[in-house]
Short mmCIF file of N, CA and C in Angstrom, two decimals:
data_model
loop_
_atom_site.label_atom_id
_atom_site.label_comp_id
_atom_site.label_asym_id
_atom_site.label_seq_id
_atom_site.Cartn_x
_atom_site.Cartn_y
_atom_site.Cartn_z
N MET A 3 123.75 94.67 97.57
CA MET A 3 123.01 93.78 96.70
C MET A 3 123.21 94.21 95.26
N SER A 4 123.28 93.28 94.36
CA SER A 4 123.42 93.64 92.95
C SER A 4 122.21 93.13 92.19
N TYR A 5 121.23 93.96 92.03
CA TYR A 5 120.01 93.60 91.33
C TYR A 5 119.59 94.76 90.45
N ARG A 6 118.68 94.48 89.56
CA ARG A 6 118.19 95.51 88.65
C ARG A 6 116.67 95.37 88.52
N PRO A 7 115.90 95.96 89.45
CA PRO A 7 114.46 95.91 89.27
C PRO A 7 114.05 96.66 88.01
N SER A 8 112.97 96.23 87.41
CA SER A 8 112.48 96.87 86.19
C SER A 8 111.69 98.12 86.56
N VAL A 9 112.09 99.24 86.02
CA VAL A 9 111.43 100.51 86.28
C VAL A 9 111.35 101.29 84.99
N ILE A 10 110.16 101.77 84.67
CA ILE A 10 110.01 102.67 83.54
C ILE A 10 109.39 103.95 84.08
N PRO A 11 110.14 105.04 84.14
CA PRO A 11 109.60 106.27 84.70
C PRO A 11 108.55 106.90 83.78
N THR A 12 107.82 107.85 84.35
CA THR A 12 106.80 108.57 83.59
C THR A 12 107.36 109.06 82.27
N GLY A 13 106.63 108.84 81.20
CA GLY A 13 107.05 109.27 79.88
C GLY A 13 107.93 108.26 79.18
N GLY A 14 108.27 107.15 79.85
CA GLY A 14 109.04 106.09 79.21
C GLY A 14 110.51 106.39 79.03
N ARG A 15 111.01 107.45 79.67
CA ARG A 15 112.41 107.80 79.52
C ARG A 15 113.28 106.85 80.33
N ALA A 16 114.55 106.83 80.04
CA ALA A 16 115.48 106.01 80.81
C ALA A 16 115.73 106.64 82.17
N LEU A 17 115.94 105.80 83.17
CA LEU A 17 116.28 106.30 84.50
C LEU A 17 117.71 106.85 84.50
N SER A 18 117.90 107.90 85.24
CA SER A 18 119.28 108.34 85.48
C SER A 18 119.88 107.37 86.49
N GLU A 19 121.19 107.32 86.56
CA GLU A 19 121.86 106.44 87.52
C GLU A 19 121.43 106.80 88.95
N GLU A 20 121.30 108.07 89.22
CA GLU A 20 120.88 108.53 90.56
C GLU A 20 119.47 108.03 90.90
N GLU A 21 118.55 108.11 89.93
CA GLU A 21 117.20 107.63 90.16
C GLU A 21 117.18 106.12 90.40
N ARG A 22 117.95 105.39 89.60
CA ARG A 22 117.99 103.93 89.73
C ARG A 22 118.50 103.51 91.09
N VAL A 23 119.59 104.13 91.52
CA VAL A 23 120.18 103.80 92.82
C VAL A 23 119.20 104.14 93.95
N ALA A 24 118.53 105.28 93.87
CA ALA A 24 117.58 105.68 94.90
C ALA A 24 116.42 104.68 95.00
N ILE A 25 115.90 104.24 93.86
CA ILE A 25 114.80 103.27 93.86
C ILE A 25 115.26 101.94 94.43
N GLU A 26 116.44 101.49 94.04
CA GLU A 26 116.95 100.22 94.56
C GLU A 26 117.14 100.28 96.08
N ARG A 27 117.67 101.37 96.57
CA ARG A 27 117.86 101.53 98.02
C ARG A 27 116.52 101.56 98.74
N ASP A 28 115.55 102.23 98.15
CA ASP A 28 114.22 102.31 98.74
C ASP A 28 113.57 100.92 98.79
N MET A 29 113.67 100.18 97.70
CA MET A 29 113.11 98.82 97.67
C MET A 29 113.80 97.94 98.70
N GLU A 30 115.10 98.04 98.79
CA GLU A 30 115.86 97.24 99.75
C GLU A 30 115.43 97.57 101.17
N ALA A 31 115.26 98.83 101.49
CA ALA A 31 114.85 99.24 102.84
C ALA A 31 113.48 98.67 103.18
N ILE A 32 112.55 98.70 102.23
CA ILE A 32 111.21 98.17 102.48
C ILE A 32 111.26 96.66 102.71
N VAL A 33 111.97 95.94 101.85
CA VAL A 33 112.06 94.48 101.98
C VAL A 33 112.77 94.10 103.28
N LEU A 34 113.87 94.78 103.60
CA LEU A 34 114.60 94.47 104.83
C LEU A 34 113.77 94.75 106.08
N GLY A 35 112.89 95.72 106.02
CA GLY A 35 112.06 96.07 107.17
C GLY A 35 110.75 95.32 107.26
N SER A 36 110.44 94.49 106.27
CA SER A 36 109.16 93.79 106.23
C SER A 36 109.19 92.48 107.02
N HIS A 37 108.23 92.31 107.90
CA HIS A 37 108.12 91.06 108.66
C HIS A 37 107.81 89.89 107.73
N LEU A 38 107.13 90.14 106.64
CA LEU A 38 106.78 89.08 105.69
C LEU A 38 108.03 88.42 105.11
N PHE A 39 109.10 89.17 104.93
CA PHE A 39 110.31 88.65 104.30
C PHE A 39 111.44 88.42 105.30
N LYS A 40 111.13 88.46 106.58
CA LYS A 40 112.14 88.35 107.62
C LYS A 40 112.93 87.04 107.56
N SER A 41 112.27 85.96 107.14
CA SER A 41 112.95 84.66 107.12
C SER A 41 113.85 84.47 105.90
N LEU A 42 113.80 85.39 104.94
CA LEU A 42 114.66 85.28 103.77
C LEU A 42 116.08 85.72 104.08
N ASP A 43 117.06 85.02 103.53
CA ASP A 43 118.45 85.47 103.70
C ASP A 43 118.72 86.58 102.67
N LEU A 44 119.91 87.16 102.72
CA LEU A 44 120.23 88.29 101.84
C LEU A 44 120.14 87.93 100.36
N THR A 45 120.56 86.72 100.00
CA THR A 45 120.48 86.29 98.60
C THR A 45 119.03 86.18 98.16
N GLN A 46 118.18 85.61 98.99
CA GLN A 46 116.76 85.47 98.66
C GLN A 46 116.08 86.84 98.57
N ARG A 47 116.45 87.75 99.45
CA ARG A 47 115.89 89.10 99.38
C ARG A 47 116.32 89.80 98.10
N ALA A 48 117.58 89.62 97.72
CA ALA A 48 118.07 90.21 96.47
C ALA A 48 117.31 89.64 95.28
N GLN A 49 117.05 88.33 95.29
CA GLN A 49 116.29 87.70 94.19
C GLN A 49 114.87 88.24 94.14
N LEU A 50 114.27 88.46 95.29
CA LEU A 50 112.92 89.03 95.35
C LEU A 50 112.91 90.41 94.71
N ILE A 51 113.85 91.25 95.10
CA ILE A 51 113.92 92.61 94.56
C ILE A 51 114.23 92.58 93.07
N GLU A 52 115.11 91.69 92.66
CA GLU A 52 115.48 91.58 91.25
C GLU A 52 114.27 91.23 90.38
N SER A 53 113.33 90.50 90.94
CA SER A 53 112.15 90.09 90.17
C SER A 53 111.05 91.15 90.18
N ALA A 54 111.29 92.26 90.85
CA ALA A 54 110.27 93.29 91.04
C ALA A 54 110.10 94.21 89.83
N PHE A 55 108.93 94.78 89.75
CA PHE A 55 108.62 95.85 88.81
C PHE A 55 108.09 97.01 89.63
N VAL A 56 108.50 98.21 89.31
CA VAL A 56 107.95 99.39 89.96
C VAL A 56 106.82 99.89 89.08
N MET A 57 105.66 100.05 89.69
CA MET A 57 104.49 100.49 88.94
C MET A 57 103.90 101.71 89.63
N MET A 58 103.31 102.60 88.83
CA MET A 58 102.69 103.79 89.38
C MET A 58 101.20 103.75 89.06
N TYR A 59 100.39 104.16 90.03
CA TYR A 59 98.95 104.17 89.86
C TYR A 59 98.42 105.55 90.22
N ASP A 60 97.33 105.92 89.56
CA ASP A 60 96.63 107.17 89.88
C ASP A 60 95.54 106.88 90.90
N ALA A 61 95.14 107.90 91.63
CA ALA A 61 94.04 107.76 92.58
C ALA A 61 92.82 107.20 91.85
N GLY A 62 92.20 106.20 92.44
CA GLY A 62 91.02 105.57 91.85
C GLY A 62 91.33 104.33 91.04
N ASP A 63 92.59 104.11 90.69
CA ASP A 63 92.96 102.90 89.94
C ASP A 63 92.79 101.67 90.83
N VAL A 64 92.11 100.64 90.31
CA VAL A 64 91.98 99.38 91.02
C VAL A 64 93.22 98.55 90.74
N ILE A 65 93.92 98.15 91.78
CA ILE A 65 95.15 97.39 91.66
C ILE A 65 94.86 95.90 91.71
N LEU A 66 94.00 95.50 92.63
CA LEU A 66 93.57 94.11 92.77
C LEU A 66 92.06 94.10 92.91
N ARG A 67 91.41 93.10 92.31
CA ARG A 67 89.94 92.99 92.41
C ARG A 67 89.59 91.68 93.10
N GLU A 68 88.77 91.80 94.14
CA GLU A 68 88.32 90.63 94.89
C GLU A 68 87.75 89.57 93.95
N GLY A 69 88.16 88.32 94.15
CA GLY A 69 87.67 87.20 93.36
C GLY A 69 88.53 86.87 92.16
N ASP A 70 89.36 87.80 91.71
CA ASP A 70 90.24 87.54 90.57
C ASP A 70 91.36 86.58 90.98
N PRO A 71 91.88 85.80 90.02
CA PRO A 71 93.05 84.99 90.34
C PRO A 71 94.24 85.92 90.58
N GLY A 72 95.20 85.45 91.34
CA GLY A 72 96.34 86.32 91.62
C GLY A 72 97.64 85.57 91.77
N ASP A 73 98.65 86.03 91.04
CA ASP A 73 99.98 85.44 91.17
C ASP A 73 101.04 86.52 91.37
N THR A 74 100.57 87.71 91.76
CA THR A 74 101.46 88.85 91.96
C THR A 74 101.11 89.53 93.27
N MET A 75 102.13 89.95 94.00
CA MET A 75 101.88 90.75 95.19
C MET A 75 102.55 92.10 95.02
N PHE A 76 102.13 93.05 95.82
CA PHE A 76 102.60 94.42 95.69
C PHE A 76 103.11 94.93 97.02
N LEU A 77 104.23 95.63 96.99
CA LEU A 77 104.76 96.35 98.15
C LEU A 77 104.56 97.83 97.88
N VAL A 78 104.03 98.54 98.85
CA VAL A 78 103.77 99.96 98.69
C VAL A 78 105.05 100.73 98.99
N MET A 79 105.54 101.46 97.99
CA MET A 79 106.73 102.29 98.18
C MET A 79 106.35 103.70 98.59
N GLU A 80 105.24 104.19 98.06
CA GLU A 80 104.73 105.51 98.47
C GLU A 80 103.26 105.56 98.12
N GLY A 81 102.56 106.46 98.78
CA GLY A 81 101.13 106.59 98.56
C GLY A 81 100.32 105.74 99.53
N THR A 82 99.02 105.68 99.28
CA THR A 82 98.09 104.97 100.16
C THR A 82 97.13 104.14 99.33
N LEU A 83 96.82 102.95 99.85
CA LEU A 83 95.88 102.05 99.21
C LEU A 83 94.68 101.83 100.12
N ARG A 84 93.49 101.70 99.53
CA ARG A 84 92.27 101.37 100.27
C ARG A 84 91.97 99.89 100.00
N VAL A 85 91.68 99.14 101.07
CA VAL A 85 91.37 97.72 100.96
C VAL A 85 89.92 97.53 101.37
N GLU A 86 89.13 96.90 100.48
CA GLU A 86 87.71 96.68 100.73
C GLU A 86 87.33 95.26 100.33
N THR A 87 86.27 94.75 100.95
CA THR A 87 85.72 93.46 100.58
C THR A 87 84.21 93.59 100.47
N GLN A 88 83.60 92.66 99.77
CA GLN A 88 82.14 92.66 99.61
C GLN A 88 81.49 92.11 100.87
N GLY A 89 80.53 92.84 101.40
CA GLY A 89 79.75 92.39 102.55
C GLY A 89 78.29 92.30 102.15
N GLY A 90 77.45 91.93 103.08
CA GLY A 90 76.03 91.80 102.80
C GLY A 90 75.38 93.08 102.32
N ALA A 91 75.87 94.22 102.81
CA ALA A 91 75.27 95.51 102.46
C ALA A 91 76.15 96.31 101.49
N GLY A 92 77.09 95.66 100.84
CA GLY A 92 77.97 96.37 99.91
C GLY A 92 79.42 96.28 100.33
N ASN A 93 80.22 97.26 99.91
CA ASN A 93 81.64 97.25 100.24
C ASN A 93 81.88 97.49 101.72
N VAL A 94 82.82 96.73 102.27
CA VAL A 94 83.23 96.90 103.66
C VAL A 94 84.68 97.37 103.66
N HIS A 95 84.91 98.54 104.24
CA HIS A 95 86.26 99.11 104.32
C HIS A 95 87.06 98.31 105.34
N LEU A 96 88.19 97.75 104.91
CA LEU A 96 89.04 96.97 105.81
C LEU A 96 90.23 97.76 106.33
N ALA A 97 90.87 98.53 105.44
CA ALA A 97 92.09 99.21 105.85
C ALA A 97 92.52 100.24 104.83
N GLU A 98 93.37 101.15 105.28
CA GLU A 98 94.14 102.01 104.39
C GLU A 98 95.60 101.71 104.71
N LEU A 99 96.36 101.39 103.68
CA LEU A 99 97.74 100.95 103.85
C LEU A 99 98.69 101.89 103.14
N GLY A 100 99.86 102.08 103.74
CA GLY A 100 100.87 102.96 103.15
C GLY A 100 102.20 102.28 102.99
N ARG A 101 103.23 103.08 102.95
CA ARG A 101 104.60 102.62 102.71
C ARG A 101 104.94 101.37 103.53
N GLY A 102 105.50 100.38 102.83
CA GLY A 102 105.93 99.15 103.47
C GLY A 102 104.88 98.07 103.52
N ALA A 103 103.63 98.41 103.25
CA ALA A 103 102.56 97.41 103.28
C ALA A 103 102.69 96.47 102.08
N CYS A 104 102.20 95.27 102.27
CA CYS A 104 102.18 94.27 101.20
C CYS A 104 100.73 93.88 100.97
N VAL A 105 100.32 93.82 99.71
CA VAL A 105 98.97 93.35 99.35
C VAL A 105 99.09 92.30 98.25
N GLY A 106 98.14 91.39 98.23
CA GLY A 106 98.13 90.35 97.22
C GLY A 106 98.87 89.09 97.62
N GLU A 107 99.49 89.11 98.79
CA GLU A 107 100.31 87.98 99.20
C GLU A 107 99.49 86.72 99.49
N VAL A 108 98.24 86.87 99.92
CA VAL A 108 97.42 85.70 100.24
C VAL A 108 97.24 84.83 99.00
N SER A 109 96.91 85.44 97.88
CA SER A 109 96.74 84.67 96.64
C SER A 109 98.04 84.04 96.17
N VAL A 110 99.13 84.77 96.32
CA VAL A 110 100.44 84.24 95.91
C VAL A 110 100.80 83.02 96.75
N LEU A 111 100.55 83.09 98.05
CA LEU A 111 100.94 82.01 98.96
C LEU A 111 99.99 80.82 98.92
N THR A 112 98.70 81.07 98.67
CA THR A 112 97.71 79.99 98.75
C THR A 112 97.18 79.52 97.40
N GLY A 113 97.31 80.35 96.38
CA GLY A 113 96.72 80.03 95.09
C GLY A 113 95.23 80.34 95.02
N ALA A 114 94.67 80.85 96.10
CA ALA A 114 93.25 81.20 96.16
C ALA A 114 93.01 82.52 95.44
N PRO A 115 91.75 82.79 95.05
CA PRO A 115 91.44 84.09 94.42
C PRO A 115 91.70 85.25 95.39
N ARG A 116 91.78 86.45 94.85
CA ARG A 116 91.98 87.65 95.64
C ARG A 116 90.89 87.76 96.71
N THR A 117 91.29 88.13 97.91
CA THR A 117 90.34 88.19 99.03
C THR A 117 89.77 89.59 99.23
N ALA A 118 90.27 90.59 98.51
CA ALA A 118 89.81 91.95 98.66
C ALA A 118 90.10 92.75 97.41
N THR A 119 89.44 93.88 97.30
CA THR A 119 89.73 94.84 96.24
C THR A 119 90.63 95.91 96.82
N VAL A 120 91.69 96.24 96.10
CA VAL A 120 92.65 97.24 96.55
C VAL A 120 92.69 98.37 95.53
N THR A 121 92.49 99.58 96.00
CA THR A 121 92.41 100.75 95.13
C THR A 121 93.40 101.81 95.58
N ALA A 122 94.08 102.45 94.64
CA ALA A 122 94.98 103.56 94.96
C ALA A 122 94.17 104.76 95.38
N ILE A 123 94.60 105.40 96.46
CA ILE A 123 93.93 106.64 96.88
C ILE A 123 94.94 107.77 96.98
#
C-alpha cells in the first residue's frame, strides 16, 4: 500500500523512515485484521489508512464523551481504553478495549451522538 498517515511524534520532531514504515505496517495489520473493515477492498483500506492520524493520549485523558457529536472513529494501536455510559446510579463500566479495537464508529455510521465515554487508561 502506498499511503502516508499523519503522525507527529512526541516533541514534534520528524519521523525517521524506520519509524514511519513501522507505524504504517502496524496500521495496516490492524485494519486488515478488523472485522469492521473486512468488506473493504485493498484500495479502500489504503484510503482509510491514508486518512488516519496517529494520536497519543495519557492515562485519564477523555477521548470521546457520551452525548457529544461525533464524526471521527479511533482504532487502538496500543494501550487500553475504558468505555463507560451513564446509568441511573452513575457511570456504568461497559468494557476495557485494547489493540485492534475500534471506538466512535457508531456516531460515524449513524450520525447519532456518542453513545459512551471513552477514557485512556
